[in-house]
XYZ file of C-alpha atoms in Angstrom:
395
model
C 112.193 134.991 124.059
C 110.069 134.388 126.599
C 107.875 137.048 128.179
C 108.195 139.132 124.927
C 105.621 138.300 121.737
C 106.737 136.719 119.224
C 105.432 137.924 115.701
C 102.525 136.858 113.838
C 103.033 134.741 111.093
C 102.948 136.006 107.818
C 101.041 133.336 105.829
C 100.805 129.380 106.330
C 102.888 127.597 108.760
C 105.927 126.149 106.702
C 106.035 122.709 105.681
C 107.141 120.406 107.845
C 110.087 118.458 107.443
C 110.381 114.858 105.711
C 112.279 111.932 106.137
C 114.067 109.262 103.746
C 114.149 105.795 104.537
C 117.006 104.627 106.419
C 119.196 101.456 105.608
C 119.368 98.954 108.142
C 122.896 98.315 109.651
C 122.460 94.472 109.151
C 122.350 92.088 111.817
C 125.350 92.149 113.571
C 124.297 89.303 116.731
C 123.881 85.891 117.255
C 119.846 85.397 116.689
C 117.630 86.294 118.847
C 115.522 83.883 121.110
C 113.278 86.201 122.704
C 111.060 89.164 121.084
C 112.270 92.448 122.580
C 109.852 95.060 120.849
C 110.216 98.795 121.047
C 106.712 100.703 121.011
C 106.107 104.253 119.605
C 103.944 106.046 121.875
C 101.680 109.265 120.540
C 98.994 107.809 117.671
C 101.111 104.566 118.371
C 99.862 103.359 122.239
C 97.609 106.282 122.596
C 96.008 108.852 120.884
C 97.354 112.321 122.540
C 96.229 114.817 119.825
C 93.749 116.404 121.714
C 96.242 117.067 124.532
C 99.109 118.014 122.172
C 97.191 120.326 119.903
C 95.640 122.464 123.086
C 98.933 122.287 124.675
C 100.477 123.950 121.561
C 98.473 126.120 120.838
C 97.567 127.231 124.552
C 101.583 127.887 124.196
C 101.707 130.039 121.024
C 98.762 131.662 122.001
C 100.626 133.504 125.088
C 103.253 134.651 122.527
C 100.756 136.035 120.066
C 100.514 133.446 117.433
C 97.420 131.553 116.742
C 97.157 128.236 115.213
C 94.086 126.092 114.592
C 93.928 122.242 114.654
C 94.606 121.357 111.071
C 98.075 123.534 111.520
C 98.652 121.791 114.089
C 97.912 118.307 112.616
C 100.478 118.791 109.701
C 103.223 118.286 112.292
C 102.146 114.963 113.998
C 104.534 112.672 114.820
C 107.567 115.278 114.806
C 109.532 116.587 117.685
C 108.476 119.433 119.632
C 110.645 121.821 118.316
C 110.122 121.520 115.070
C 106.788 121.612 115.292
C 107.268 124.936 117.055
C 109.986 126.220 114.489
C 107.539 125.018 111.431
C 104.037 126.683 113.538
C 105.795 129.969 113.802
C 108.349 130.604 111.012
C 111.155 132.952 111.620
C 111.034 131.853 115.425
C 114.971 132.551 116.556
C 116.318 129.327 117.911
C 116.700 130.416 121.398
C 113.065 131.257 121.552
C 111.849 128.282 120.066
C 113.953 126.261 123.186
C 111.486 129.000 125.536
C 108.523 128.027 123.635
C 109.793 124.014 123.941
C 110.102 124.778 128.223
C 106.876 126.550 128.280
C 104.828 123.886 126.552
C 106.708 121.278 128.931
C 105.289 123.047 131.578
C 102.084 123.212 130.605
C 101.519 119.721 129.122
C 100.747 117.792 132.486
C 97.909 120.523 133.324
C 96.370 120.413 129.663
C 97.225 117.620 127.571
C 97.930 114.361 129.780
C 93.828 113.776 131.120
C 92.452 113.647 127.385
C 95.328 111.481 126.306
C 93.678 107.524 125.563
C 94.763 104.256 125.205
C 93.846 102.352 122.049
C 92.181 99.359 122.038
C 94.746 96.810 122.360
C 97.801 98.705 123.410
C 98.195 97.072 127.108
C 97.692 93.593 124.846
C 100.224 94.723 122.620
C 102.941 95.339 125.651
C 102.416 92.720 127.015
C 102.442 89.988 124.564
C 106.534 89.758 124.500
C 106.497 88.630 127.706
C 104.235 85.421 127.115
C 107.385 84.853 124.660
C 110.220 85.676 127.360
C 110.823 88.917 125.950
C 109.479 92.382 127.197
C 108.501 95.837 125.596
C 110.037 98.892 125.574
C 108.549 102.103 124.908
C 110.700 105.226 122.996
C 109.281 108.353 122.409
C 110.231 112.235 121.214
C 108.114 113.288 123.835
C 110.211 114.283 127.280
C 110.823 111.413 129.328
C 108.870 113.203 132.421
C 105.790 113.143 129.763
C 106.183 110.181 128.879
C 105.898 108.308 131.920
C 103.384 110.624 132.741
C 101.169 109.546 129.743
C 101.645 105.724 130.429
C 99.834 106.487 133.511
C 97.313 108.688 132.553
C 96.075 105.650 129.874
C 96.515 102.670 132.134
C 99.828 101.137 130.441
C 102.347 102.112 133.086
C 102.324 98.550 134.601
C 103.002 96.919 131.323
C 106.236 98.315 131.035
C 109.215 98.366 133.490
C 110.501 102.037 134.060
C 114.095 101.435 132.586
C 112.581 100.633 129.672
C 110.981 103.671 128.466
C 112.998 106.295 127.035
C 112.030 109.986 125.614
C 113.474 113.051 123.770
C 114.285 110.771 120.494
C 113.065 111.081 117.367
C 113.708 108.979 114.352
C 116.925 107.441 113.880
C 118.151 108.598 117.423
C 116.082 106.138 118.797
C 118.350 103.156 117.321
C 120.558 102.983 119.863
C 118.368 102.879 122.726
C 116.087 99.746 120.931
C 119.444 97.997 120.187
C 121.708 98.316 122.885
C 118.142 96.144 124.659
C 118.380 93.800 122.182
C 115.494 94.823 120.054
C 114.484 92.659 117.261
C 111.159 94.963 116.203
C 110.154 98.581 116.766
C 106.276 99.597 116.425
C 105.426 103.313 115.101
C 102.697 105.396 113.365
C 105.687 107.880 111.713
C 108.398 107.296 108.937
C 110.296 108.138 111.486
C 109.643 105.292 113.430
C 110.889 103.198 110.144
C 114.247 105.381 110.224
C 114.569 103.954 114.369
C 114.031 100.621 113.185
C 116.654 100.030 110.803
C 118.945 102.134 113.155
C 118.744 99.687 115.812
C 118.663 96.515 113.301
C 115.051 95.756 113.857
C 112.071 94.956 112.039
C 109.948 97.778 111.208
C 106.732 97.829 111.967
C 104.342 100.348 111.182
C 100.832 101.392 112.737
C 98.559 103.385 110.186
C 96.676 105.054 113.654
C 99.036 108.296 112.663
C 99.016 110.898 110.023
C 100.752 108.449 107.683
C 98.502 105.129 105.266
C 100.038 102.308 104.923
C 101.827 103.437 101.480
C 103.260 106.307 102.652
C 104.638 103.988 105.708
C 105.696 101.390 103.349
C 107.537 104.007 100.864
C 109.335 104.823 103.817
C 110.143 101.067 104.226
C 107.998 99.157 106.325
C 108.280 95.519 106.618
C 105.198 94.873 108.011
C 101.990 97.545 108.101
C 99.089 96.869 110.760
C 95.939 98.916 111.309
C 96.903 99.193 114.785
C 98.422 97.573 118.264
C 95.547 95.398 118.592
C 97.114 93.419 115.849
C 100.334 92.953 117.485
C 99.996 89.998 119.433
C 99.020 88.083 116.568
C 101.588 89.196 114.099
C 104.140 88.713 117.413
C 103.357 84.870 116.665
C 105.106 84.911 113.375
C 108.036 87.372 114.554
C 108.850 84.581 117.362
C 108.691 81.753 114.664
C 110.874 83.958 111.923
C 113.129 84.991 115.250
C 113.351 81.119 116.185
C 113.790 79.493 112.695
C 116.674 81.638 112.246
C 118.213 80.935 115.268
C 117.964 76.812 114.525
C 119.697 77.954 111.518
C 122.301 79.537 113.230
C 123.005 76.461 115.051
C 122.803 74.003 112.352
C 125.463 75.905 110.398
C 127.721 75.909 113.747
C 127.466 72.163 113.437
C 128.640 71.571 110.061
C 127.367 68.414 109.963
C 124.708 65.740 111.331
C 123.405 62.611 111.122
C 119.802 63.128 111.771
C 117.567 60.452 113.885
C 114.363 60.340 112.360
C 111.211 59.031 114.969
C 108.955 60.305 112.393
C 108.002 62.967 114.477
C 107.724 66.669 113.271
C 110.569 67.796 115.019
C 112.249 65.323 113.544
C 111.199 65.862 110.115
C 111.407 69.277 110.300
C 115.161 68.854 111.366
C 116.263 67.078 108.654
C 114.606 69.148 106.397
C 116.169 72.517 107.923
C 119.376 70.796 107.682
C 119.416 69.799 104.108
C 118.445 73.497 103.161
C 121.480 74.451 105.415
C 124.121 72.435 104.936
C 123.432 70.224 101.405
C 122.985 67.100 101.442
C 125.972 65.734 101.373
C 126.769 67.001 104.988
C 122.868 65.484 106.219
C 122.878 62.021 106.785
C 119.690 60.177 108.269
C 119.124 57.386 111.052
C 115.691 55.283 110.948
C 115.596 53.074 114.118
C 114.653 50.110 112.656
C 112.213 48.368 113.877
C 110.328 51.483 113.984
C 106.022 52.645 112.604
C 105.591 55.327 111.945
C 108.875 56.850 109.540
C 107.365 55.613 106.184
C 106.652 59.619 105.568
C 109.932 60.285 107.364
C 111.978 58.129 104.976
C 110.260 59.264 101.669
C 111.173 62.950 103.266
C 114.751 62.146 103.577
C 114.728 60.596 99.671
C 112.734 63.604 98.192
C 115.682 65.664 99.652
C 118.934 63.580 98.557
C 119.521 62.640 101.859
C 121.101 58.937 102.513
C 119.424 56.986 104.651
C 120.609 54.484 107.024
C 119.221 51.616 109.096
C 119.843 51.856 112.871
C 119.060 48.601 114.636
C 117.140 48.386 118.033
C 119.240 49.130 120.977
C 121.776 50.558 119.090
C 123.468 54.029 119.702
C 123.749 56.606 116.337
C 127.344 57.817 117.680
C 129.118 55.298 115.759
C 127.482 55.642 112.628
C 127.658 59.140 112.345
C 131.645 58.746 112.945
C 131.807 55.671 110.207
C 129.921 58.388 107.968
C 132.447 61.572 108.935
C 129.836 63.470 110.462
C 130.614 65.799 113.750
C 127.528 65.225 115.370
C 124.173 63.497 116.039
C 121.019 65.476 116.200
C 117.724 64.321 117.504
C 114.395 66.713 116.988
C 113.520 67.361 120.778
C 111.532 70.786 121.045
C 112.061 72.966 124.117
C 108.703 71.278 125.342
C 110.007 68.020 125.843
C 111.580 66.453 128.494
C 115.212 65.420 128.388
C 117.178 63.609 127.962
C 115.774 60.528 125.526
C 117.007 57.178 126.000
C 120.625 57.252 124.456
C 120.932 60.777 124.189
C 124.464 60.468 124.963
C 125.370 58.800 121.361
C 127.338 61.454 119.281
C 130.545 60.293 117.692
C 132.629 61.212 120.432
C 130.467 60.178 123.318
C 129.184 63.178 123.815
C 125.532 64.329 123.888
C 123.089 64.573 120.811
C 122.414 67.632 119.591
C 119.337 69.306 119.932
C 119.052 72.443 117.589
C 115.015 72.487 117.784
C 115.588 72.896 121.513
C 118.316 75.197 121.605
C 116.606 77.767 119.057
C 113.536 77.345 121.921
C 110.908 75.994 119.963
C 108.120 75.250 121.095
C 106.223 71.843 119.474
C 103.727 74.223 117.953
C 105.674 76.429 116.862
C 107.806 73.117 115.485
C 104.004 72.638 113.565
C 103.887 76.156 112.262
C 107.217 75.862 110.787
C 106.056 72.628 109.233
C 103.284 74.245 108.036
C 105.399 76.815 106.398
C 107.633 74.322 104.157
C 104.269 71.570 103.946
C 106.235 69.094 105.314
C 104.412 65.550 105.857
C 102.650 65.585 109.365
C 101.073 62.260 110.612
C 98.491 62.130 107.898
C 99.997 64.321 105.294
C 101.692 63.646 101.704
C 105.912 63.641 101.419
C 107.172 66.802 99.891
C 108.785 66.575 96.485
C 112.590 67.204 96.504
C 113.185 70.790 95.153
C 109.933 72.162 97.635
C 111.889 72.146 100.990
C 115.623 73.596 100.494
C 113.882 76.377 98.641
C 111.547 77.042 101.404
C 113.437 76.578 104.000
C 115.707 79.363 102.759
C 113.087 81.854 102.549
């Protein structure tokens, strides 16, 4: 207990504890839109050692038991109290919660000032916002700390306050990521892993900690990065993986479409994503006829099994795509373009063409990326044999 010493320790500190990968709960919502990443902080954000190590063992020290900086370095990443409990072995429980108080008191005064941010971590936070998402920022270390530490290293501005939490560790952090919609959580720990798939998200791992990148993978990483400052570029992909699967989404809510093909991207891309969806038999295609430019488009559409049907000049796709007992039109309009088009009112019913490139909010580069992904023919580019784009496109 406080204000009595505790006793020496008789040997090595004990090993700390270890963790198991934990299964993901499986996605559960509608697709995401919008990149809502949760952020590790200590050896994540910033590196705190120096701060943590003096702190703990400026704490032990007033109870008799010394520690040096390798001791304390087995424990990194854990909660406080068990790197108390595994620092001084035997501690009661009650006086490792005295020993937990006293370092909180002391941590402002001797660890926060050394505490630094690494390169890249305000980047990092703030790159889901360029994607109309935002960061959040879940840590073992008490919430008064925490907030404390974002300041100390610049990064409290990148965050909003209700969206930094403390005093979880592991797979207590799920629910916190998930109830904000999380769709990614960035850590240096296996631990981190373990709050990923507790909140459904994918797990990203840092190798800034204790841990390599196979020790983070064992504990099942699906991505490993040498640090933050590599974030914002592997953010890119997350957004497209995030966004492809929400077109998905939407084409299988459809059921069924007759595709207009401009030969456009979007609209080649379209076609293709709906072919992998829904089979061909529930994809039909419209050329406007006259029309340059859909040579590519139409050798797409043949190279997936896809019928393809002359639309005349001036006339509206709704009809056809009710003659051909399919629900609904779909044009390949990205969330970039202006609507609506000239006769976007033309489904079967009289009711407006569908838009799934534009719904799952991408972007016309992003509608190039994806391209890129499946080689589909751009304006210069080769058709794609037959069996290359359903397969792809279900990847």
């Amino acid at each position: 207990m406080i204000g009595q010493p505790l006793p020496r320790r008789a040997g090595t500190p004990g090993p700390p504890p270890t963790l198991g990968a934990v299964a993901s709960p499986g996605a559960t919502r509608s697709p995401a839109l919008h990149p809502v990443v949760g952020f590790d902080l200590d050896m994540t954000l910033v590196d705190s050692s120096a701060g943590i190590a003096a702190t703990l063992r400026a704490t032990l020290a007033e109870h008799g038991v010394h520690v040096g900086a390798a001791d304390v370095d087995l424990y990194a990443g854990l909660p406080l109290d068990l790197i108390i409990a595994g620092l001084a072995p035997g501690t009661p429980p009650a006086a490792v919660d005295a020993l937990v108080a006293r370092y909180r008191q002391l941590y402002p005064s001797l660890g926060v000032d050394s505490v630094t941010a690494y390169p890249g971590a305000a980047a990092a936070l703030a790159a889901p916002r360029a994607h109309g998402g935002r960061s959040l920022v879940v840590s073992a270390k008490h919430t008064p700390n925490v907030h404390r530490v974002l300041a100390a290293a610049g990064l409290d501005a990148a965050v909003a306050a209700a969206d930094v939490a403390g005093d979880l560790f592991a797979d207590a952090k799920g629910p916190f990521v998930a109830a904000a919609g999380g769709t990614a959580y960035v850590g240096d720990h296996p631990g981190d892993v373990a709050a990923a798939r507790a909140a459904g998200a994918v797990a990203v791992a840092v190798t800034t900690g204790a841990h390599d990148g196979d020790a983070l993978r064992r504990a099942g990483a699906d991505v490993v990065l040498a640090g933050v400052a590599q974030v914002p570029a592997w953010l890119e992909e997350h957004v497209l993986d995030l966004r492809t699967a929400a077109l998905r989404h939407r084409l299988a809510a459809l059921g069924s479409v007759l595709v207009v093909l401009t030969g456009t991207p979007g609209s080649a891309l379209l076609l293709a994503e709906a072919a992998a969806v829904l089979g061909p038999d529930r994809v039909a295609a419209a050329v406007p006829s006259p029309a340059p430019g859909t040579a590519r488009a139409r050798a797409l559409a043949a190279g997936l099994g896809i019928r393809v049907h002359e639309l005349p000049a001036g006339t509206a796709p709704g009809p056809l795509a009710a003659r051909l007992g399919l629900a609904h039109v779909a044009g390949g309009q990205d969330a970039d373009e202006v609507l609506p088009r000239p006769g976007s009112r033309s489904g079967p019913a009289g009711g407006d063409v569908a838009t799934p490139l534009r719904d799952a909010a991408l972007t016309g580069e992003q509608v190039r990326a994806a391209s890129r992904r499946l080689a589909l023919p751009g304006p210069s580019g080769e058709p794609v044999a037959a069996a290359d784009v359903p397969a792809a496109a279900r990847d």
